Amino acid sequence: NVELQSAASPGYRTDLISVLFKIDFDASAHFAEVLLENNSTIIVFDVATSFRVICVNRGPMSIIKLKTAVEDGKKVASQYKENNKGKTLQVLLDELSAPPKPPTPPKIEVRKEPNPVSNSQISEEELQAKAYLERGDIDRAIMAYRRIRPVTVRILKIIGQLSAEEKHDYDTAIECYELALKMQDETDDNLPDTLLRLGICYYRCGKFDLAINCHTRALSLYESARRRD
């Protein structure tokens, strides 16, 4: 049909993978054939129908074979009905069709300033950067921090923190934290903090695997340090 030919066409949404669902079902499954305006037909199953995945064949067009699980679907529907007593059909439909809520960001506490030092220990350039911060001029503060030489882990983490928390510029923050990581070794007491901050930025960018890796590594280092203490 038209839909299948379009999905299989090389020029159709090259960023997507074509998938064909093959469904085996018998007379116990409730379904209907619906004729669309373009004369194509779709199969609509009862809302309580559940499906089991039998196999998945990956290729230029992946094929997913399914089988109806009518009794399982009835149990799910019955439980859903029991849990939503008193709600009208329209309310239930609105809830089911509502877009999913974005995941809640993890509540992870990090120190306000990475490795804080007293004013007597910092350069004139950094004092100028801190003065910009006190006036709320984040852009100039970041520029001032970038001019500081030599570049240290602490300065990189401050730039990363300002970029992430004040500018929501997670790409720049990730760049700073990754560079800071390269300058730290496994014995650095501040390495877990860097990993934690980097993991949060990865999370904000939707790079969940990288975020998990950072947090897992940070947790391992924290636990190792606790055992040594």
mmCIF file of C-alpha atoms in Angstrom:
data_model
loop_
_atom_site.group_PDB
_atom_site.id
_atom_site.type_symbol
_atom_site.label_atom_id
_atom_site.label_comp_id
_atom_site.label_asym_id
_atom_site.label_seq_id
_atom_site.Cartn_x
_atom_site.Cartn_y
_atom_site.Cartn_z
ATOM 1 C CA ASN A 1 0.000 0.000 0.000
ATOM 2 C CA VAL A 2 0.947 3.687 -0.139
ATOM 3 C CA GLU A 3 2.110 3.871 3.486
ATOM 4 C CA LEU A 4 4.372 0.831 3.158
ATOM 5 C CA GLN A 5 5.923 2.098 -0.066
ATOM 6 C CA SER A 6 6.516 5.515 1.477
ATOM 7 C CA ALA A 7 8.120 4.075 4.609
ATOM 8 C CA ALA A 8 10.403 1.853 2.523
ATOM 9 C CA SER A 9 11.474 4.682 0.229
ATOM 10 C CA PRO A 10 15.139 5.735 0.765
ATOM 11 C CA GLY A 11 14.170 9.396 0.566
ATOM 12 C CA TYR A 12 11.557 9.239 3.298
ATOM 13 C CA ARG A 13 12.791 10.651 6.628
ATOM 14 C CA THR A 14 16.339 9.359 6.502
ATOM 15 C CA ASP A 15 16.649 10.137 10.212
ATOM 16 C CA LEU A 16 14.082 7.431 11.001
ATOM 17 C CA ILE A 17 14.159 3.648 10.749
ATOM 18 C CA SER A 18 11.341 1.930 8.856
ATOM 19 C CA VAL A 19 9.432 -0.585 10.970
ATOM 20 C CA LEU A 20 6.760 -3.068 9.902
ATOM 21 C CA PHE A 21 4.515 -4.576 12.585
ATOM 22 C CA LYS A 22 3.127 -8.045 11.814
ATOM 23 C CA ILE A 23 0.309 -8.990 14.181
ATOM 24 C CA ASP A 24 -1.110 -12.491 14.598
ATOM 25 C CA PHE A 25 -4.582 -12.592 16.115
ATOM 26 C CA ASP A 26 -7.672 -14.788 16.206
ATOM 27 C CA ALA A 27 -11.412 -14.299 16.620
ATOM 28 C CA SER A 28 -11.049 -13.509 20.328
ATOM 29 C CA ALA A 29 -9.466 -10.130 19.482
ATOM 30 C CA HIS A 30 -11.847 -7.217 18.995
ATOM 31 C CA PHE A 31 -10.912 -5.065 16.009
ATOM 32 C CA ALA A 32 -12.391 -3.067 13.166
ATOM 33 C CA GLU A 33 -11.297 -2.047 9.682
ATOM 34 C CA VAL A 34 -11.484 1.697 9.059
ATOM 35 C CA LEU A 35 -11.431 3.163 5.554
ATOM 36 C CA LEU A 36 -9.512 6.437 5.340
ATOM 37 C CA GLU A 37 -10.079 9.330 2.947
ATOM 38 C CA ASN A 38 -7.197 8.216 0.711
ATOM 39 C CA ASN A 39 -8.912 4.810 0.335
ATOM 40 C CA SER A 40 -6.315 3.047 2.470
ATOM 41 C CA THR A 41 -7.471 0.830 5.315
ATOM 42 C CA ILE A 42 -6.271 0.695 8.894
ATOM 43 C CA ILE A 43 -6.982 -1.884 11.572
ATOM 44 C CA VAL A 44 -8.138 -0.527 14.923
ATOM 45 C CA PHE A 45 -7.972 -2.833 17.939
ATOM 46 C CA ASP A 46 -10.036 -2.547 21.090
ATOM 47 C CA VAL A 47 -8.434 -0.234 23.663
ATOM 48 C CA ALA A 48 -8.065 -3.179 26.068
ATOM 49 C CA THR A 49 -5.997 -5.242 23.634
ATOM 50 C CA SER A 50 -2.463 -6.145 24.693
ATOM 51 C CA PHE A 51 0.289 -7.502 22.488
ATOM 52 C CA ARG A 52 3.262 -9.766 23.085
ATOM 53 C CA VAL A 53 6.467 -9.328 21.099
ATOM 54 C CA ILE A 54 7.303 -12.653 19.459
ATOM 55 C CA CYS A 55 10.443 -11.656 17.586
ATOM 56 C CA VAL A 56 12.273 -8.690 16.081
ATOM 57 C CA ASN A 57 14.108 -8.912 12.764
ATOM 58 C CA ARG A 58 16.384 -5.927 12.190
ATOM 59 C CA GLY A 59 17.260 -4.735 8.706
ATOM 60 C CA PRO A 60 16.692 -1.857 6.248
ATOM 61 C CA MET A 61 13.083 -2.263 7.342
ATOM 62 C CA SER A 62 12.841 -3.864 10.770
ATOM 63 C CA ILE A 63 9.996 -6.337 11.251
ATOM 64 C CA ILE A 64 8.403 -6.745 14.666
ATOM 65 C CA LYS A 65 6.138 -9.749 15.034
ATOM 66 C CA LEU A 66 3.394 -9.415 17.643
ATOM 67 C CA LYS A 67 0.620 -11.613 18.961
ATOM 68 C CA THR A 68 -2.511 -10.478 20.730
ATOM 69 C CA ALA A 69 -2.803 -11.272 24.432
ATOM 70 C CA VAL A 70 -6.507 -10.730 24.980
ATOM 71 C CA GLU A 71 -6.781 -11.973 28.555
ATOM 72 C CA ASP A 72 -3.800 -9.909 29.685
ATOM 73 C CA GLY A 73 -5.385 -6.870 28.077
ATOM 74 C CA LYS A 74 -8.647 -7.464 29.907
ATOM 75 C CA LYS A 75 -6.798 -7.653 33.227
ATOM 76 C CA VAL A 76 -4.962 -4.394 32.538
ATOM 77 C CA ALA A 77 -8.183 -2.668 31.467
ATOM 78 C CA SER A 78 -10.038 -3.955 34.523
ATOM 79 C CA GLN A 79 -7.292 -2.743 36.853
ATOM 80 C CA TYR A 80 -7.190 0.656 35.132
ATOM 81 C CA LYS A 81 -10.960 0.977 35.475
ATOM 82 C CA GLU A 82 -10.766 0.060 39.159
ATOM 83 C CA ASN A 83 -8.033 2.630 39.796
ATOM 84 C CA ASN A 84 -9.986 5.400 38.061
ATOM 85 C CA LYS A 85 -13.462 5.032 39.508
ATOM 86 C CA GLY A 86 -15.606 8.138 39.220
ATOM 87 C CA LYS A 87 -13.793 9.566 36.196
ATOM 88 C CA THR A 88 -15.772 10.225 33.050
ATOM 89 C CA LEU A 89 -14.802 8.697 29.720
ATOM 90 C CA GLN A 90 -13.708 12.110 28.422
ATOM 91 C CA VAL A 91 -11.395 12.631 31.393
ATOM 92 C CA LEU A 92 -9.824 9.206 30.858
ATOM 93 C CA LEU A 93 -9.324 9.870 27.149
ATOM 94 C CA ASP A 94 -7.737 13.249 27.902
ATOM 95 C CA GLU A 95 -5.337 11.630 30.370
ATOM 96 C CA LEU A 96 -4.388 8.844 27.968
ATOM 97 C CA SER A 97 -3.808 11.230 25.060
ATOM 98 C CA ALA A 98 -1.865 13.818 27.066
ATOM 99 C CA PRO A 99 1.842 14.058 26.142
ATOM 100 C CA PRO A 100 4.163 12.458 28.692
ATOM 101 C CA LYS A 101 5.697 14.763 31.252
ATOM 102 C CA PRO A 102 9.447 15.317 30.937
ATOM 103 C CA PRO A 103 11.513 13.421 33.491
ATOM 104 C CA THR A 104 12.182 15.262 36.723
ATOM 105 C CA PRO A 105 15.833 16.315 36.899
ATOM 106 C CA PRO A 106 17.720 14.571 39.669
ATOM 107 C CA LYS A 107 18.108 16.541 42.885
ATOM 108 C CA ILE A 108 21.830 16.412 43.366
ATOM 109 C CA GLU A 109 23.604 18.777 45.689
ATOM 110 C CA VAL A 110 26.887 20.254 44.571
ATOM 111 C CA ARG A 111 29.041 22.820 46.259
ATOM 112 C CA LYS A 112 28.293 26.452 45.464
ATOM 113 C CA GLU A 113 31.811 27.105 44.225
ATOM 114 C CA PRO A 114 34.307 24.454 43.157
ATOM 115 C CA ASN A 115 37.283 24.431 45.520
ATOM 116 C CA PRO A 116 36.733 27.921 46.997
ATOM 117 C CA VAL A 117 39.806 29.898 48.053
ATOM 118 C CA SER A 118 40.270 33.140 49.967
ATOM 119 C CA ASN A 119 40.744 36.468 48.178
ATOM 120 C CA SER A 120 44.359 36.616 49.346
ATOM 121 C CA GLN A 121 45.142 33.494 47.309
ATOM 122 C CA ILE A 122 43.747 34.599 43.958
ATOM 123 C CA SER A 123 45.043 36.842 41.188
ATOM 124 C CA GLU A 124 43.941 40.347 40.255
ATOM 125 C CA GLU A 125 42.228 38.918 37.173
ATOM 126 C CA GLU A 126 40.127 36.600 39.288
ATOM 127 C CA LEU A 127 39.262 39.407 41.695
ATOM 128 C CA GLN A 128 37.980 41.334 38.682
ATOM 129 C CA ALA A 129 35.927 38.325 37.585
ATOM 130 C CA LYS A 130 34.417 38.027 41.061
ATOM 131 C CA ALA A 131 33.578 41.729 40.995
ATOM 132 C CA TYR A 132 31.614 41.202 37.781
ATOM 133 C CA LEU A 133 29.800 38.326 39.458
ATOM 134 C CA GLU A 134 28.828 40.461 42.428
ATOM 135 C CA ARG A 135 27.299 42.975 40.004
ATOM 136 C CA GLY A 136 25.409 40.190 38.247
ATOM 137 C CA ASP A 137 27.319 40.594 34.984
ATOM 138 C CA ILE A 138 27.704 36.909 34.180
ATOM 139 C CA ASP A 139 28.963 37.332 30.612
ATOM 140 C CA ARG A 140 31.831 39.616 31.626
ATOM 141 C CA ALA A 141 32.626 37.379 34.570
ATOM 142 C CA ILE A 142 32.973 34.365 32.282
ATOM 143 C CA MET A 143 35.144 36.358 29.875
ATOM 144 C CA ALA A 144 37.348 37.473 32.772
ATOM 145 C CA TYR A 145 37.728 33.921 34.050
ATOM 146 C CA ARG A 146 38.697 32.793 30.541
ATOM 147 C CA ARG A 147 41.555 35.320 30.503
ATOM 148 C CA ILE A 148 43.136 33.893 33.655
ATOM 149 C CA ARG A 149 46.464 32.146 33.146
ATOM 150 C CA PRO A 150 47.522 29.520 33.844
ATOM 151 C CA VAL A 151 44.289 27.627 33.267
ATOM 152 C CA THR A 152 43.568 25.444 36.289
ATOM 153 C CA VAL A 153 40.993 22.825 37.170
ATOM 154 C CA ARG A 154 39.344 25.213 39.620
ATOM 155 C CA ILE A 155 38.962 27.990 37.035
ATOM 156 C CA LEU A 156 37.608 25.571 34.432
ATOM 157 C CA LYS A 157 35.020 24.320 36.895
ATOM 158 C CA ILE A 158 33.956 27.862 37.785
ATOM 159 C CA ILE A 159 33.456 28.663 34.083
ATOM 160 C CA GLY A 160 31.571 25.395 33.669
ATOM 161 C CA GLN A 161 29.366 26.135 36.653
ATOM 162 C CA LEU A 162 28.514 29.652 35.465
ATOM 163 C CA SER A 163 27.843 28.423 31.929
ATOM 164 C CA ALA A 164 25.522 25.669 33.144
ATOM 165 C CA GLU A 165 23.700 27.301 36.042
ATOM 166 C CA GLU A 166 23.496 30.914 34.867
ATOM 167 C CA LYS A 167 23.521 30.666 31.068
ATOM 168 C CA HIS A 168 22.133 27.143 30.587
ATOM 169 C CA ASP A 169 24.965 26.713 28.090
ATOM 170 C CA TYR A 170 25.561 23.041 28.762
ATOM 171 C CA ASP A 171 27.797 22.488 25.738
ATOM 172 C CA THR A 172 30.323 25.007 27.067
ATOM 173 C CA ALA A 173 30.003 23.582 30.566
ATOM 174 C CA ILE A 174 30.645 20.063 29.283
ATOM 175 C CA GLU A 175 33.695 21.289 27.387
ATOM 176 C CA CYS A 176 35.095 22.878 30.569
ATOM 177 C CA TYR A 177 34.401 19.881 32.787
ATOM 178 C CA GLU A 178 35.848 17.438 30.255
ATOM 179 C CA LEU A 179 39.033 19.521 30.046
ATOM 180 C CA ALA A 180 39.179 19.647 33.839
ATOM 181 C CA LEU A 181 38.897 15.856 33.956
ATOM 182 C CA LYS A 182 41.902 15.511 31.665
ATOM 183 C CA MET A 183 43.927 17.598 34.126
ATOM 184 C CA GLN A 184 42.927 15.484 37.130
ATOM 185 C CA ASP A 185 44.069 12.011 38.115
ATOM 186 C CA GLU A 186 42.324 9.259 40.049
ATOM 187 C CA THR A 187 43.856 10.394 43.355
ATOM 188 C CA ASP A 188 42.475 13.931 43.097
ATOM 189 C CA ASP A 189 39.972 14.457 45.906
ATOM 190 C CA ASN A 190 37.944 16.783 43.681
ATOM 191 C CA LEU A 191 37.574 14.299 40.816
ATOM 192 C CA PRO A 192 34.163 12.990 42.007
ATOM 193 C CA ASP A 193 32.856 16.563 42.156
ATOM 194 C CA THR A 194 33.934 17.178 38.551
ATOM 195 C CA LEU A 195 32.302 13.937 37.425
ATOM 196 C CA LEU A 196 29.116 14.828 39.262
ATOM 197 C CA ARG A 197 28.887 18.242 37.615
ATOM 198 C CA LEU A 198 29.673 16.789 34.195
ATOM 199 C CA GLY A 199 27.034 14.095 34.672
ATOM 200 C CA ILE A 200 24.382 16.688 35.469
ATOM 201 C CA CYS A 201 25.216 18.583 32.262
ATOM 202 C CA TYR A 202 25.030 15.382 30.232
ATOM 203 C CA TYR A 203 21.632 14.715 31.804
ATOM 204 C CA ARG A 204 20.378 18.190 30.874
ATOM 205 C CA CYS A 205 21.443 17.532 27.274
ATOM 206 C CA GLY A 206 19.625 14.201 27.174
ATOM 207 C CA LYS A 207 22.869 12.202 27.045
ATOM 208 C CA PHE A 208 21.664 9.782 29.675
ATOM 209 C CA ASP A 209 24.220 7.009 29.111
ATOM 210 C CA LEU A 210 27.098 9.441 29.583
ATOM 211 C CA ALA A 211 25.386 10.919 32.641
ATOM 212 C CA ILE A 212 25.008 7.474 34.206
ATOM 213 C CA ASN A 213 28.657 6.677 33.510
ATOM 214 C CA CYS A 214 29.810 9.882 35.207
ATOM 215 C CA HIS A 215 27.597 9.430 38.254
ATOM 216 C CA THR A 216 28.537 5.758 38.582
ATOM 217 C CA ARG A 217 32.220 6.604 38.470
ATOM 218 C CA ALA A 218 31.759 9.455 40.959
ATOM 219 C CA LEU A 219 29.866 7.169 43.343
ATOM 220 C CA SER A 220 32.607 4.552 43.109
ATOM 221 C CA LEU A 221 35.254 7.148 43.973
ATOM 222 C CA TYR A 222 33.190 8.489 46.872
ATOM 223 C CA GLU A 223 32.779 4.973 48.266
ATOM 224 C CA SER A 224 36.494 4.243 47.877
ATOM 225 C CA ALA A 225 37.362 7.437 49.737
ATOM 226 C CA ARG A 226 34.914 6.562 52.518
ATOM 227 C CA ARG A 227 36.501 3.131 52.959
ATOM 228 C CA ARG A 228 39.955 4.712 53.209
ATOM 229 C CA ASP A 229 38.703 7.079 55.902
#
